[in-house]
Amino acid sequence: HSYQSGILRWHPDGSLDTGFDSGVTIRGYVLDMILQPDGRILLGGNFEDVAGVARRGLARLHIDGTLDETFDAGNAAAPAEGFSNWPDVRALALLPGGEILVGANAAGELTDRYCFFRLNADGSRDPVLHTPLIPGYAAAQTIAPLPDGKVLAEGWFSMPGASGYTVLRLNSDGSIDDTFNLGPLASSRLSFLTRYPDGRLLFGYGSGDFADGPRSLVRLNADGSLDPTQGQHLQRPMRR
């Protein structure tokens, strides 16, 4: 991989935090990051090593920006078969117990290749939650844990139980929840996702095509069906 990345941190006034080790070199791209409550930083992306240490798509930095060598996910983020020799982690989410949900770009027919999986706090893979392809392709873009242990997942899928660009709901073991059925959408990323206390979902969407016409602001019932009481359908794509 010929590309290199780095991480910088700024103070609240916009000045550069010189106490943060910006000299850590990442061979590849960082596509998502999460700040843990203890100040350490989780990284996900399309990279092979961090600070010269092998880290395939997943890594964690200490509060000072140096590599946390106690966190090692190994080959948990397997590269997409036939697409690249590099892992490609697109989305991360932190759970209350310190576990980490991972959404990745994955393809192939290998039984140990997953598009969604959960890591323990030390980076080891949790064998309980994972979504196998067998066969198929998935490019996860967004993941959001729900209070009942299920997970919302947005992206492009071609695998048993999912086809096209859509939003899925996964059970606590990573299997697809068949009771949530939004169906395929036009290919465009979500701009935000909010959950109501009653389980309904509101998300911004770039000119999505739905059964009753194009929308940019969409509210769903808990089962993934469109909420007919939403009101006005916004036609212009929303931006962050």
GROMACS .gro file of C-alpha atoms in nm:
model
  240
    1HIS     CA    1   0.000   0.000   0.000
    2SER     CA    2   0.160   0.330  -0.109
    3TYR     CA    3  -0.065   0.562   0.094
    4GLN     CA    4   0.001   0.678   0.448
    5SER     CA    5  -0.224   0.849   0.702
    6GLY     CA    6  -0.179   1.016   1.037
    7ILE     CA    7  -0.396   1.139   1.326
    8LEU     CA    8  -0.395   1.495   1.465
    9ARG     CA    9  -0.578   1.639   1.765
   10TRP     CA   10  -0.681   1.999   1.829
   11HIS     CA   11  -0.761   2.187   2.149
   12PRO     CA   12  -1.113   2.335   2.190
   13ASP     CA   13  -0.978   2.673   2.072
   14GLY     CA   14  -0.859   2.518   1.744
   15SER     CA   15  -0.489   2.513   1.824
   16LEU     CA   16  -0.291   2.196   1.755
   17ASP     CA   17  -0.239   1.965   2.054
   18THR     CA   18   0.138   1.917   2.045
   19GLY     CA   19   0.119   1.664   2.330
   20PHE     CA   20  -0.053   1.420   2.096
   21ASP     CA   21   0.186   1.198   1.901
   22SER     CA   22   0.112   1.299   1.542
   23GLY     CA   23   0.417   1.107   1.426
   24VAL     CA   24   0.235   0.772   1.428
   25THR     CA   25   0.224   0.660   1.065
   26ILE     CA   26  -0.067   0.450   0.938
   27ARG     CA   27   0.002   0.263   0.614
   28GLY     CA   28  -0.332   0.301   0.439
   29TYR     CA   29  -0.655   0.491   0.511
   30VAL     CA   30  -0.853   0.553   0.830
   31LEU     CA   31  -1.226   0.538   0.750
   32ASP     CA   32  -1.382   0.557   1.097
   33MET     CA   33  -1.273   0.631   1.452
   34ILE     CA   34  -1.429   0.631   1.798
   35LEU     CA   35  -1.317   0.812   2.114
   36GLN     CA   36  -1.352   0.576   2.410
   37PRO     CA   37  -1.461   0.710   2.752
   38ASP     CA   38  -1.104   0.657   2.882
   39GLY     CA   39  -0.961   0.878   2.605
   40ARG     CA   40  -0.818   0.601   2.388
   41ILE     CA   41  -0.904   0.607   2.019
   42LEU     CA   42  -1.032   0.314   1.811
   43LEU     CA   43  -0.942   0.320   1.442
   44GLY     CA   44  -1.100   0.130   1.155
   45GLY     CA   45  -1.009   0.144   0.790
   46ASN     CA   46  -0.815   0.013   0.497
   47PHE     CA   47  -0.467  -0.023   0.648
   48GLU     CA   48  -0.205  -0.286   0.713
   49ASP     CA   49   0.012  -0.147   0.991
   50VAL     CA   50   0.027   0.135   1.248
   51ALA     CA   51   0.362   0.274   1.369
   52GLY     CA   52   0.533  -0.015   1.193
   53VAL     CA   53   0.333  -0.277   1.386
   54ALA     CA   54   0.098  -0.510   1.198
   55ARG     CA   55  -0.263  -0.399   1.249
   56ARG     CA   56  -0.504  -0.517   0.978
   57GLY     CA   57  -0.790  -0.269   0.953
   58LEU     CA   58  -0.835  -0.226   1.330
   59ALA     CA   59  -0.615  -0.052   1.588
   60ARG     CA   60  -0.632   0.151   1.908
   61LEU     CA   61  -0.426   0.450   2.016
   62HIS     CA   62  -0.346   0.563   2.370
   63ILE     CA   63  -0.462   0.904   2.488
   64ASP     CA   64  -0.123   1.048   2.385
   65GLY     CA   65  -0.155   0.911   2.029
   66THR     CA   66   0.088   0.620   2.061
   67LEU     CA   67  -0.018   0.272   1.953
   68ASP     CA   68  -0.192   0.061   2.217
   69GLU     CA   69  -0.016  -0.271   2.162
   70THR     CA   70  -0.248  -0.453   2.406
   71PHE     CA   71  -0.529  -0.422   2.148
   72ASP     CA   72  -0.478  -0.663   1.861
   73ALA     CA   73  -0.765  -0.783   1.642
   74GLY     CA   74  -0.531  -0.994   1.426
   75ASN     CA   75  -0.705  -1.103   1.106
   76ALA     CA   76  -1.058  -1.044   1.239
   77ALA     CA   77  -1.122  -0.800   0.954
   78ALA     CA   78  -1.047  -1.038   0.668
   79PRO     CA   79  -0.991  -0.864   0.332
   80ALA     CA   80  -1.257  -0.889   0.065
   81GLU     CA   81  -1.173  -1.198  -0.138
   82GLY     CA   82  -1.087  -1.110  -0.496
   83PHE     CA   83  -1.103  -0.735  -0.430
   84SER     CA   84  -0.793  -0.648  -0.229
   85ASN     CA   85  -0.529  -0.794  -0.004
   86TRP     CA   86  -0.615  -0.528   0.253
   87PRO     CA   87  -0.884  -0.535   0.521
   88ASP     CA   88  -1.153  -0.272   0.479
   89VAL     CA   89  -1.334  -0.168   0.799
   90ARG     CA   90  -1.600   0.096   0.728
   91ALA     CA   91  -1.792   0.141   1.055
   92LEU     CA   92  -1.734   0.109   1.430
   93ALA     CA   93  -1.966   0.133   1.731
   94LEU     CA   94  -1.879   0.108   2.099
   95LEU     CA   95  -2.104  -0.092   2.333
   96PRO     CA   96  -2.162  -0.008   2.702
   97GLY     CA   97  -1.954  -0.305   2.820
   98GLY     CA   98  -1.652  -0.198   2.615
   99GLU     CA   99  -1.713  -0.440   2.327
  100ILE     CA  100  -1.682  -0.307   1.972
  101LEU     CA  101  -1.917  -0.362   1.678
  102VAL     CA  102  -1.743  -0.370   1.341
  103GLY     CA  103  -1.887  -0.331   0.992
  104ALA     CA  104  -1.657  -0.426   0.705
  105ASN     CA  105  -1.638  -0.458   0.330
  106ALA     CA  106  -1.625  -0.834   0.279
  107ALA     CA  107  -1.683  -1.086   0.003
  108GLY     CA  108  -1.634  -1.452  -0.071
  109GLU     CA  109  -1.744  -1.798   0.032
  110LEU     CA  110  -1.508  -1.867   0.322
  111THR     CA  111  -1.683  -1.970   0.643
  112ASP     CA  112  -1.471  -1.730   0.853
  113ARG     CA  113  -1.547  -1.419   0.647
  114TYR     CA  114  -1.790  -1.178   0.814
  115CYS     CA  115  -1.933  -0.839   0.720
  116PHE     CA  116  -2.040  -0.761   1.077
  117PHE     CA  117  -1.881  -0.890   1.395
  118ARG     CA  118  -1.812  -0.798   1.756
  119LEU     CA  119  -1.478  -0.762   1.929
  120ASN     CA  120  -1.403  -0.793   2.297
  121ALA     CA  121  -1.239  -0.494   2.467
  122ASP     CA  122  -0.891  -0.641   2.404
  123GLY     CA  123  -0.953  -0.681   2.030
  124SER     CA  124  -1.020  -1.055   2.029
  125ARG     CA  125  -1.322  -1.159   1.823
  126ASP     CA  126  -1.639  -1.251   2.006
  127PRO     CA  127  -1.753  -1.584   1.856
  128VAL     CA  128  -2.121  -1.514   1.934
  129LEU     CA  129  -2.206  -1.213   1.715
  130HIS     CA  130  -2.110  -1.234   1.348
  131THR     CA  131  -2.288  -1.220   1.012
  132PRO     CA  132  -2.158  -1.477   0.761
  133LEU     CA  133  -2.172  -1.423   0.384
  134ILE     CA  134  -2.147  -1.776   0.240
  135PRO     CA  135  -2.155  -1.666  -0.042
  136GLY     CA  136  -2.204  -1.296  -0.096
  137TYR     CA  137  -2.073  -0.944  -0.076
  138ALA     CA  138  -2.130  -0.665   0.176
  139ALA     CA  139  -2.006  -0.309   0.209
  140ALA     CA  140  -2.115  -0.181   0.550
  141GLN     CA  141  -2.133   0.197   0.587
  142THR     CA  142  -2.309   0.259   0.920
  143ILE     CA  143  -2.388   0.047   1.225
  144ALA     CA  144  -2.596   0.148   1.526
  145PRO     CA  145  -2.655  -0.069   1.835
  146LEU     CA  146  -3.009  -0.078   1.975
  147PRO     CA  147  -3.109  -0.101   2.343
  148ASP     CA  148  -3.244  -0.457   2.302
  149GLY     CA  149  -2.908  -0.590   2.177
  150LYS     CA  150  -3.000  -0.581   1.809
  151VAL     CA  151  -2.804  -0.376   1.555
  152LEU     CA  152  -2.905  -0.153   1.265
  153ALA     CA  153  -2.674  -0.183   0.966
  154GLU     CA  154  -2.671   0.031   0.653
  155GLY     CA  155  -2.484  -0.045   0.333
  156TRP     CA  156  -2.477  -0.240   0.007
  157PHE     CA  157  -2.546  -0.612   0.031
  158SER     CA  158  -2.560  -0.911  -0.200
  159MET     CA  159  -2.599  -1.206   0.033
  160PRO     CA  160  -2.865  -1.445   0.163
  161GLY     CA  161  -3.144  -1.234   0.315
  162ALA     CA  162  -3.035  -0.897   0.175
  163SER     CA  163  -2.995  -0.747  -0.171
  164GLY     CA  164  -2.901  -0.397  -0.286
  165TYR     CA  165  -2.855  -0.080  -0.085
  166THR     CA  166  -3.068  -0.098   0.230
  167VAL     CA  167  -3.086  -0.086   0.609
  168LEU     CA  168  -3.087  -0.419   0.791
  169ARG     CA  169  -3.158  -0.510   1.150
  170LEU     CA  170  -2.940  -0.783   1.296
  171ASN     CA  171  -3.027  -1.008   1.588
  172SER     CA  172  -2.795  -1.028   1.887
  173ASP     CA  173  -2.609  -1.319   1.723
  174GLY     CA  174  -2.552  -1.129   1.397
  175SER     CA  175  -2.820  -1.309   1.194
  176ILE     CA  176  -3.055  -1.095   0.985
  177ASP     CA  177  -3.382  -1.007   1.162
  178ASP     CA  178  -3.650  -1.106   0.907
  179THR     CA  179  -3.919  -0.912   1.097
  180PHE     CA  180  -3.755  -0.584   0.989
  181ASN     CA  181  -3.801  -0.538   0.616
  182LEU     CA  182  -3.722  -0.204   0.456
  183GLY     CA  183  -3.629  -0.352   0.118
  184PRO     CA  184  -3.374  -0.219  -0.133
  185LEU     CA  185  -3.329   0.157  -0.172
  186ALA     CA  186  -3.158   0.385  -0.420
  187SER     CA  187  -2.781   0.383  -0.368
  188SER     CA  188  -2.710   0.679  -0.140
  189ARG     CA  189  -2.571   0.703   0.211
  190LEU     CA  190  -2.764   0.799   0.521
  191SER     CA  191  -2.680   1.142   0.659
  192PHE     CA  192  -2.804   1.068   1.013
  193LEU     CA  193  -3.000   0.807   1.207
  194THR     CA  194  -3.212   0.871   1.518
  195ARG     CA  195  -3.418   0.628   1.723
  196TYR     CA  196  -3.738   0.731   1.902
  197PRO     CA  197  -3.815   0.587   2.250
  198ASP     CA  198  -4.104   0.388   2.097
  199GLY     CA  199  -3.867   0.211   1.853
  200ARG     CA  200  -3.944   0.413   1.541
  201LEU     CA  201  -3.650   0.537   1.334
  202LEU     CA  202  -3.584   0.871   1.166
  203PHE     CA  203  -3.307   0.909   0.912
  204GLY     CA  204  -3.184   1.158   0.657
  205TYR     CA  205  -3.131   1.013   0.314
  206GLY     CA  206  -2.996   1.142  -0.017
  207SER     CA  207  -3.302   1.142  -0.248
  208GLY     CA  208  -3.415   0.790  -0.164
  209ASP     CA  209  -3.684   0.615  -0.372
  210PHE     CA  210  -3.967   0.469  -0.165
  211ALA     CA  211  -4.304   0.314  -0.243
  212ASP     CA  212  -4.486   0.649  -0.224
  213GLY     CA  213  -4.222   0.861  -0.396
  214PRO     CA  214  -3.878   1.011  -0.335
  215ARG     CA  215  -3.785   1.123   0.016
  216SER     CA  216  -3.489   1.278   0.194
  217LEU     CA  217  -3.636   1.256   0.544
  218VAL     CA  218  -3.776   0.915   0.633
  219ARG     CA  219  -3.946   0.777   0.943
  220LEU     CA  220  -3.990   0.404   0.986
  221ASN     CA  221  -4.198   0.195   1.219
  222ALA     CA  222  -4.016  -0.055   1.441
  223ASP     CA  223  -4.066  -0.329   1.178
  224GLY     CA  224  -3.902  -0.125   0.900
  225SER     CA  225  -4.224  -0.022   0.727
  226LEU     CA  226  -4.275   0.343   0.632
  227ASP     CA  227  -4.459   0.553   0.889
  228PRO     CA  228  -4.759   0.701   0.701
  229THR     CA  229  -4.802   0.975   0.966
  230GLN     CA  230  -4.462   1.132   0.891
  231GLY     CA  231  -4.612   1.428   0.708
  232GLN     CA  232  -4.431   1.631   0.445
  233HIS     CA  233  -4.180   1.449   0.226
  234LEU     CA  234  -3.869   1.660   0.178
  235GLN     CA  235  -3.749   1.639  -0.182
  236ARG     CA  236  -3.406   1.799  -0.157
  237PRO     CA  237  -3.112   1.587  -0.037
  238MET     CA  238  -3.003   1.673   0.315
  239ARG     CA  239  -2.642   1.748   0.404
  240ARG     CA  240  -2.458   1.721   0.733
   0.00000   0.00000   0.00000
